[in-house]
Short mmCIF file of C-alpha atoms in Angstrom, two decimals:
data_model
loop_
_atom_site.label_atom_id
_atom_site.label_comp_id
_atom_site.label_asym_id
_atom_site.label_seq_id
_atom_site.Cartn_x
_atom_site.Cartn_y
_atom_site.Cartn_z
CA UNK A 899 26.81 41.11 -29.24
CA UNK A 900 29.15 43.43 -30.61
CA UNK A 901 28.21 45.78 -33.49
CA UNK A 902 28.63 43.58 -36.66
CA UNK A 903 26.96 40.26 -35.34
CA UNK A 904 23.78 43.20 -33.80
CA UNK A 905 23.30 44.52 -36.63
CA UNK A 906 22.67 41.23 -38.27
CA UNK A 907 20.08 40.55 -35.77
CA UNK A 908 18.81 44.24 -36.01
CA UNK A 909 17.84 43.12 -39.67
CA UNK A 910 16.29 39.97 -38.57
CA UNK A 911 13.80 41.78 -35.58
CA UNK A 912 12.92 44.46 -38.17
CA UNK A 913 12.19 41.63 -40.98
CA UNK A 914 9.93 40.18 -38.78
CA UNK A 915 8.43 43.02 -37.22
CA UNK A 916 7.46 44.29 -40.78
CA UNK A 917 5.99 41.66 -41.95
CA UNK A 918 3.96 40.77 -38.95
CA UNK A 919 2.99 44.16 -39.29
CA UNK A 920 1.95 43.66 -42.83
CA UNK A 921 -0.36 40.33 -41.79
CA UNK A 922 -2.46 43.12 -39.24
CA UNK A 923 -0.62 42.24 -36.32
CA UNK A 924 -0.46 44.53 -33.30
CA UNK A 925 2.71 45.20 -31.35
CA UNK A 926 2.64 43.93 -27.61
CA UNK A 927 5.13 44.15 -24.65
CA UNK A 928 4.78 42.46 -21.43
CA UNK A 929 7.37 42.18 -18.26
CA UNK A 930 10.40 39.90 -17.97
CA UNK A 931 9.49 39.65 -14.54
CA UNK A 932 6.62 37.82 -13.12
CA UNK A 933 5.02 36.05 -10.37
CA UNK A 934 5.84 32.61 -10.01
CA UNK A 935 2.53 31.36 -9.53
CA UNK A 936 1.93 32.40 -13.09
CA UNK A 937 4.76 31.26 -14.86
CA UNK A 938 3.90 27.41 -13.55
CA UNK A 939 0.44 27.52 -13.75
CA UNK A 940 -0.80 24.31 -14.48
CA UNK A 941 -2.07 24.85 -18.00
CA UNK A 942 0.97 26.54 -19.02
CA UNK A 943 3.71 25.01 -20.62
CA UNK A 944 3.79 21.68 -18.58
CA UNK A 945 6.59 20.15 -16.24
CA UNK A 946 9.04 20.03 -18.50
CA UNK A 947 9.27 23.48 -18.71
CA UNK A 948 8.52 24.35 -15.14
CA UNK A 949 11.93 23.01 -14.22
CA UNK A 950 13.97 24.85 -16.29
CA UNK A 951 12.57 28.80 -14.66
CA UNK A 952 14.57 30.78 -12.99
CA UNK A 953 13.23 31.66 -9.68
CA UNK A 954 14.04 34.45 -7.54
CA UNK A 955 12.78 36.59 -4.43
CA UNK A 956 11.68 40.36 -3.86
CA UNK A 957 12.81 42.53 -1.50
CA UNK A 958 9.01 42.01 0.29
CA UNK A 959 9.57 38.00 0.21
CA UNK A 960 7.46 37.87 -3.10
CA UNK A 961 8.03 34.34 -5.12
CA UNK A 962 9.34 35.64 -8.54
CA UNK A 963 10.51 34.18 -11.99
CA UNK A 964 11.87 35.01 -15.21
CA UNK A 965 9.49 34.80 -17.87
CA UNK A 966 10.92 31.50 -20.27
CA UNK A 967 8.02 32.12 -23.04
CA UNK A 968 5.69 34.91 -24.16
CA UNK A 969 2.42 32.81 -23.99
CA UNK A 970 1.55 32.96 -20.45
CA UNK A 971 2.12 36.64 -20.08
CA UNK A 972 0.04 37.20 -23.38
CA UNK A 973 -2.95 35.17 -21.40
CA UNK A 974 -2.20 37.40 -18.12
CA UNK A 975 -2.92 40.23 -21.29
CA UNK A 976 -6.14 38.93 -22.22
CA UNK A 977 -7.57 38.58 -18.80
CA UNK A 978 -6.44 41.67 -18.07
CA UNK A 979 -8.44 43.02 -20.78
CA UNK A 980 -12.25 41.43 -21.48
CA UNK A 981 -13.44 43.97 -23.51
CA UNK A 982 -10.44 43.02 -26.16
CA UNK A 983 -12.19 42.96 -29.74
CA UNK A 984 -11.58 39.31 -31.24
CA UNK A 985 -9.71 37.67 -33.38
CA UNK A 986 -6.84 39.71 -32.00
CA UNK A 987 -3.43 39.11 -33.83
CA UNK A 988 -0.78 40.26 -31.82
CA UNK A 989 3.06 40.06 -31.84
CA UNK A 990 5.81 40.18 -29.44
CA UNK A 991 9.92 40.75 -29.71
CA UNK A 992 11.44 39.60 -26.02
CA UNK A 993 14.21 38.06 -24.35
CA UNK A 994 13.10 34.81 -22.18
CA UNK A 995 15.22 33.05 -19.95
CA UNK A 996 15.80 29.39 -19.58
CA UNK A 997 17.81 27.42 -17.05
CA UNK A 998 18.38 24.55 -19.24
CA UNK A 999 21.76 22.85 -21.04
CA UNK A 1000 23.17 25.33 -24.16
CA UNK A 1001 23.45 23.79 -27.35
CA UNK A 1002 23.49 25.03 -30.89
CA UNK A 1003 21.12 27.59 -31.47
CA UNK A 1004 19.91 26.90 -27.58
CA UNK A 1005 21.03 29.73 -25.20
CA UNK A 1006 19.76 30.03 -21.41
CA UNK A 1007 19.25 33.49 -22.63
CA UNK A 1008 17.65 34.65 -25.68
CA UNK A 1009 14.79 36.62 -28.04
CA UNK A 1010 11.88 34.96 -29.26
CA UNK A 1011 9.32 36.50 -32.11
CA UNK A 1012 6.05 35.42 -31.13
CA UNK A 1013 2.57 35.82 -33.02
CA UNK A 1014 -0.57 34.88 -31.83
CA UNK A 1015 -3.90 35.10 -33.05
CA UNK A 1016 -6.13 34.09 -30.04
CA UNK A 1017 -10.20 34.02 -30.81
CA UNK A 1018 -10.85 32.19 -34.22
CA UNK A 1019 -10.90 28.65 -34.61
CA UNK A 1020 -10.67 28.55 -38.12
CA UNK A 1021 -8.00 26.65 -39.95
CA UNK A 1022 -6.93 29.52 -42.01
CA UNK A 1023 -5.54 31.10 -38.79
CA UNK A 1024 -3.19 28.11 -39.02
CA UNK A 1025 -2.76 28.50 -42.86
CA UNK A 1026 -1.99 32.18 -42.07
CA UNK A 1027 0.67 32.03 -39.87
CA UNK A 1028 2.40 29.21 -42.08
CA UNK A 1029 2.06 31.96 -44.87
CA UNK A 1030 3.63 34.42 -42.65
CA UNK A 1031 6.65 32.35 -41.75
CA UNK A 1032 7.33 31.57 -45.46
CA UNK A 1033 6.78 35.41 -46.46
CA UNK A 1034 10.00 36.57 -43.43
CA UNK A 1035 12.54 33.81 -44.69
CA UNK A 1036 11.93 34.77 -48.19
CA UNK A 1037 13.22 38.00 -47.55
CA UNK A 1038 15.80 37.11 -45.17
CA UNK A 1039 16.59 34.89 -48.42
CA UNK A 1040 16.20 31.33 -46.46
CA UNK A 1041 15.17 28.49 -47.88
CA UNK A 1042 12.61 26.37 -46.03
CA UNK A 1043 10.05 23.60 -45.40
CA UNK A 1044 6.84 23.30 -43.12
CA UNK A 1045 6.66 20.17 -41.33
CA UNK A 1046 2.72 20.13 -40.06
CA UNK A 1047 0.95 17.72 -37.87
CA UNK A 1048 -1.86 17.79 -35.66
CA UNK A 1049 -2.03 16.26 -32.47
CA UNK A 1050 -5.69 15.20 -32.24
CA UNK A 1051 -4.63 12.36 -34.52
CA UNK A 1052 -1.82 11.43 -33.04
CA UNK A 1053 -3.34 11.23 -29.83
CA UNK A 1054 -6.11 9.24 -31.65
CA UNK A 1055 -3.85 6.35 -33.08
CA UNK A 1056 -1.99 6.31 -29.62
CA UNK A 1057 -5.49 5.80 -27.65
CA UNK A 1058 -6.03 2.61 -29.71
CA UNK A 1059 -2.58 1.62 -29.27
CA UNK A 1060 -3.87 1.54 -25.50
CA UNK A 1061 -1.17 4.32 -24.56
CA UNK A 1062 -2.19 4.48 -20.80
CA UNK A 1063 -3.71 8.15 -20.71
CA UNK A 1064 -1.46 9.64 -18.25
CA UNK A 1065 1.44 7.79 -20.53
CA UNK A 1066 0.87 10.11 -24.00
CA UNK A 1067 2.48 13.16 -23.22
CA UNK A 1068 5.74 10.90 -21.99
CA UNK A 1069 5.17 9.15 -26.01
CA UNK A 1070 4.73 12.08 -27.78
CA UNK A 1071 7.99 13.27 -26.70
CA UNK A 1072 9.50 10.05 -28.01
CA UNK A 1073 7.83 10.28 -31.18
CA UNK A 1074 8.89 13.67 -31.70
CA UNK A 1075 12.52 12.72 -31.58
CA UNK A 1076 12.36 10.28 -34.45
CA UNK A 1077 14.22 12.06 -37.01
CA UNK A 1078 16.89 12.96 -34.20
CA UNK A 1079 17.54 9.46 -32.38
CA UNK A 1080 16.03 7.28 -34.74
CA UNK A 1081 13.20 4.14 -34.47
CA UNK A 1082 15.81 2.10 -32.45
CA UNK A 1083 16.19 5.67 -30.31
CA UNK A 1084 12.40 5.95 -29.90
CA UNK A 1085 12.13 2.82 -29.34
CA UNK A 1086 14.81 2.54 -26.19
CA UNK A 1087 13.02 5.50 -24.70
CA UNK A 1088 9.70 3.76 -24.94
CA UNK A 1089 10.83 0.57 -22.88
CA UNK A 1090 12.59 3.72 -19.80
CA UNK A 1091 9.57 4.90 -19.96
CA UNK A 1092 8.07 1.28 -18.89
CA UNK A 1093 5.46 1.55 -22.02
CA UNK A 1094 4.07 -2.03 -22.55
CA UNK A 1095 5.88 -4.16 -25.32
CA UNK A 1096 2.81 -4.90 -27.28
CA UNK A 1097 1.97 -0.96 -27.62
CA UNK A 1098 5.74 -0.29 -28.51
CA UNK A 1099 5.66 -2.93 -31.37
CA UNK A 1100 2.64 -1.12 -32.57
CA UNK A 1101 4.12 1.89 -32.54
CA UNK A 1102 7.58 0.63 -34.20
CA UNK A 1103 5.34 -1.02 -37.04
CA UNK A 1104 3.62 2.33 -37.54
CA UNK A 1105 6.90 4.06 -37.70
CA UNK A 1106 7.92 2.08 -39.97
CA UNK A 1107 5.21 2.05 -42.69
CA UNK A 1108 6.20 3.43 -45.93
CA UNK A 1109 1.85 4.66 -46.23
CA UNK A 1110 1.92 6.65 -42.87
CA UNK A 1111 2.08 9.91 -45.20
CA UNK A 1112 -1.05 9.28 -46.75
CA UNK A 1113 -3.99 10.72 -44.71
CA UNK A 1114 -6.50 8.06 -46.29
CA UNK A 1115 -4.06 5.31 -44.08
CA UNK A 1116 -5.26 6.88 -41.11
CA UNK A 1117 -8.71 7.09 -42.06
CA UNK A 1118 -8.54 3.39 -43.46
CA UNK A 1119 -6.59 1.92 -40.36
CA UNK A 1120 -7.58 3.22 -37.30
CA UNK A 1121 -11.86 3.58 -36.90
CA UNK A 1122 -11.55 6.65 -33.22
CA UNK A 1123 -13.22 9.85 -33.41
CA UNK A 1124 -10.03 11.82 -32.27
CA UNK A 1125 -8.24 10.22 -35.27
CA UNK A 1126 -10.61 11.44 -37.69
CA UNK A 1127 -10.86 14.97 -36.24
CA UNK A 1128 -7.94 15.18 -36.61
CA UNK A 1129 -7.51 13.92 -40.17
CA UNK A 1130 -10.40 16.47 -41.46
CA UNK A 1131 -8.63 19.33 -39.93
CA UNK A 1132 -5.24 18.35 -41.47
CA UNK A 1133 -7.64 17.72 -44.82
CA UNK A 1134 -8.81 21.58 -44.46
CA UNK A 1135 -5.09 22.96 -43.40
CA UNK A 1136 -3.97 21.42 -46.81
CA UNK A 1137 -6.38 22.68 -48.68
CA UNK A 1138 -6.21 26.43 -47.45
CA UNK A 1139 -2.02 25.96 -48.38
CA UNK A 1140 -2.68 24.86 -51.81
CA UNK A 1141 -4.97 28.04 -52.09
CA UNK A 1142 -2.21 30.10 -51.18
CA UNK A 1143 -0.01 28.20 -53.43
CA UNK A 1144 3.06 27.38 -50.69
CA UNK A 1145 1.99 23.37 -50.34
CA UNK A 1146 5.56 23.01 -52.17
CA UNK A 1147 7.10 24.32 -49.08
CA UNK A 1148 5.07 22.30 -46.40
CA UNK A 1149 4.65 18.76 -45.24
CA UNK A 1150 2.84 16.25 -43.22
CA UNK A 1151 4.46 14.70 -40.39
CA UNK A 1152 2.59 12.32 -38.35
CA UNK A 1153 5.18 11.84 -35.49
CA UNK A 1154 5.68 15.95 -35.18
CA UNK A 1155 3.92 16.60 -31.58
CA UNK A 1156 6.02 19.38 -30.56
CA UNK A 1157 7.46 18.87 -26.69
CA UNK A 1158 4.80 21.35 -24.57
CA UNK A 1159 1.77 19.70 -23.59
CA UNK A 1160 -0.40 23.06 -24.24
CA UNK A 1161 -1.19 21.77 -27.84
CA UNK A 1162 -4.67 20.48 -29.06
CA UNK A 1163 -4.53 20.45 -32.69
CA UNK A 1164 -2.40 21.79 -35.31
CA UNK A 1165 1.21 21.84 -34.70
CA UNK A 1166 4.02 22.65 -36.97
CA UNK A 1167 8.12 22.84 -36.96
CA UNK A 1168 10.32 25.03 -39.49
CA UNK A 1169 13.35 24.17 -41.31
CA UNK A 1170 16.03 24.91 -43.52
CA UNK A 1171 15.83 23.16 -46.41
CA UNK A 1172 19.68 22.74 -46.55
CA UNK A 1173 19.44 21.27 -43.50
CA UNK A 1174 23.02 23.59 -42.01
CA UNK A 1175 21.32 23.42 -38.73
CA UNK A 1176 19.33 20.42 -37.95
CA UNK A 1177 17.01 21.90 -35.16
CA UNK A 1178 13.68 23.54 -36.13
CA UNK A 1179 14.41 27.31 -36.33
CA UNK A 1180 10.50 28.08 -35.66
CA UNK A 1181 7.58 26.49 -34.58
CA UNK A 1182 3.87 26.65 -32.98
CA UNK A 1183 0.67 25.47 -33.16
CA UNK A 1184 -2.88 25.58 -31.79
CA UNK A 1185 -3.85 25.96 -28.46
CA UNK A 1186 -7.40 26.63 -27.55
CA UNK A 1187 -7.29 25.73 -23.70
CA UNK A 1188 -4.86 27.85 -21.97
CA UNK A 1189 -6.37 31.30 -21.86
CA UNK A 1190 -10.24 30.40 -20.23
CA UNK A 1191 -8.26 27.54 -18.10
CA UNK A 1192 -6.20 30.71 -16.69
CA UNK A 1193 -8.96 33.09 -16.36
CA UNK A 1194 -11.34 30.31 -15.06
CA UNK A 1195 -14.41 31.34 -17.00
CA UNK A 1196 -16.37 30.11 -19.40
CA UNK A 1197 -15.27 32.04 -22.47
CA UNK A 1198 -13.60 30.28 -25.02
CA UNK A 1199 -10.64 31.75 -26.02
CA UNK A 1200 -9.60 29.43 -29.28
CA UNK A 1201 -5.46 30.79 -30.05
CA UNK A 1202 -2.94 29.91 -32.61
CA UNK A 1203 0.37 30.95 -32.42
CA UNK A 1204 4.27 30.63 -33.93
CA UNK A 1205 7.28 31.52 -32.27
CA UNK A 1206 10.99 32.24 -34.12
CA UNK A 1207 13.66 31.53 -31.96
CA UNK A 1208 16.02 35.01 -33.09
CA UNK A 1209 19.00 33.80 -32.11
CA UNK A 1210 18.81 30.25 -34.20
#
């Protein structure tokens, strides 16, 4: 990046890094370069992602790879350090490195923005970070919209649909390409996939319902525990952004599951609300398993976090 296009991006980092600043967030740097074992452990980001890290070797023989988020090395963080003091908001500026196709906005090389707050599992930790995005692309003069889901729910309606378990992860990915490939897209995928027809047409007729915006559907139509848990947390997330007064710029998606498979509740995508790129240009959401999975103990570690891709 020569010296015009940097300093462009020099005014992005040091948006962000002032206002994450201003929300109480502490700066945090970890290594590029880490063990392999850690970057695919098994509660990390899933599969899909596993296949895209770059791997290399040590002089010693040592199984290395290339850091391709900032979450598991933030966990590595926390384990490293018990005696942390909770809810800890911290944020990170860092290249990752992906070995996936380049697109728009998509490089195998590039800087994400990353806050999480890991130890609260209030809603407002959601609310805040939602805030916080809203609050950077105000001053970068952006305008944009919140779409906000939460994946308890959708996991809910899918269990009824009688989505074979190890199946869900396989439709959420579907679903969350809806707006990109389209019902007839979603559906296609679903019948690769081998997903029985009867679930599919379910699914199609749900995707097609002009009241699946309307949280009172969900309570109305489908009776599961999950679905409701869900719906009462998405009830509480709404309520905390119509405190703040930034509802206008937010809303509910019930198909938006995010692709990583570390997410148990909230999740939500950001976009420009002129819609000159079509991708999300941030995103994140709860996930309260990874850290005590990693560290194997029984402290619960509940985190939230959001990530801005820098180079999108």
């Amino acid at each position: 990046f020569l010296s015009f296009e940097q300093q462009i991006r020099n005014n992005i980092r040091n948006t962000c890094e002032e206002i994450f600043q201003l929300y109480g967030c502490k700066p945090l740097e970890t290594p590029i370069l880490n063990t392999y074992e850690l970057m695919t452990y098994k509660y990390g980001g899933g599969e899909e992602i596993v296949k895209e890290i770059y791997q290399l070797e040590d002089q010693a023989k040592r199984k290395l790879a290339l850091r391709y988020d900032l979450t598991m090395p933030f966990a590595k963080v926390i384990g490293m350090n018990p005696d942390v003091r909770l809810p800890y908001k911290r944020y990170e500026i860092g290249k990752v490195f992906r070995n996936g196709p380049i697109k728009t906005g998509r490089l195998r090389e590039f800087v994400q923005c990353d806050v999480d707050i890991v130890g609260t599992d209030s809603i407002a930790a959601e609310a805040e970070l939602m805030m916080m995005a809203i609050d950077i692309f105000n001053k970068l003069e952006l305008e944009i919209t919140i779409q906000y889901n939460n994946r308890k729910l959708l996991a809910g309606v899918l269990e009824e649909f009688k989505v074979k378990k190890e199946q869900i992860n396989d439709v959420f990915l579907s679903l969350d390409k809806v707006e990109k490939v389209g019902i007839e897209g979603v559906e296609k995928e679903l019948l690769k996939k081998q997903v029985e027809g009867k679930t599919i047409a379910k699914i199609i007729s749900l995707l097609t319902d002009d009241r699946d915006k309307d949280f009172s559907f969900f309570e109305e139509a489908f009776t599961g525990a999950l679905v409701h848990q869900g719906i009462s947390e998405l009830r509480e997330l709404k309520n905390y952004l119509e405190k703040m007064d930034i509802s206008e710029n937010t809303n509910f998606n019930p198909f938006l599951a995010r692709g990583l498979s570390i997410y148990t509740g909230t999740v939500y995508e950001i976009f420009l609300k002129d819609g000159s790129i079509t991708s999300s240009i941030g995103s994140g959401g709860r996930y309260d398993n990874i850290i005590n999975q990693f560290l194997s103990n029984e402290k619960r570690y509940p985190t939230v976090g959001i990530s801005f891709g820098l180079d999108v």
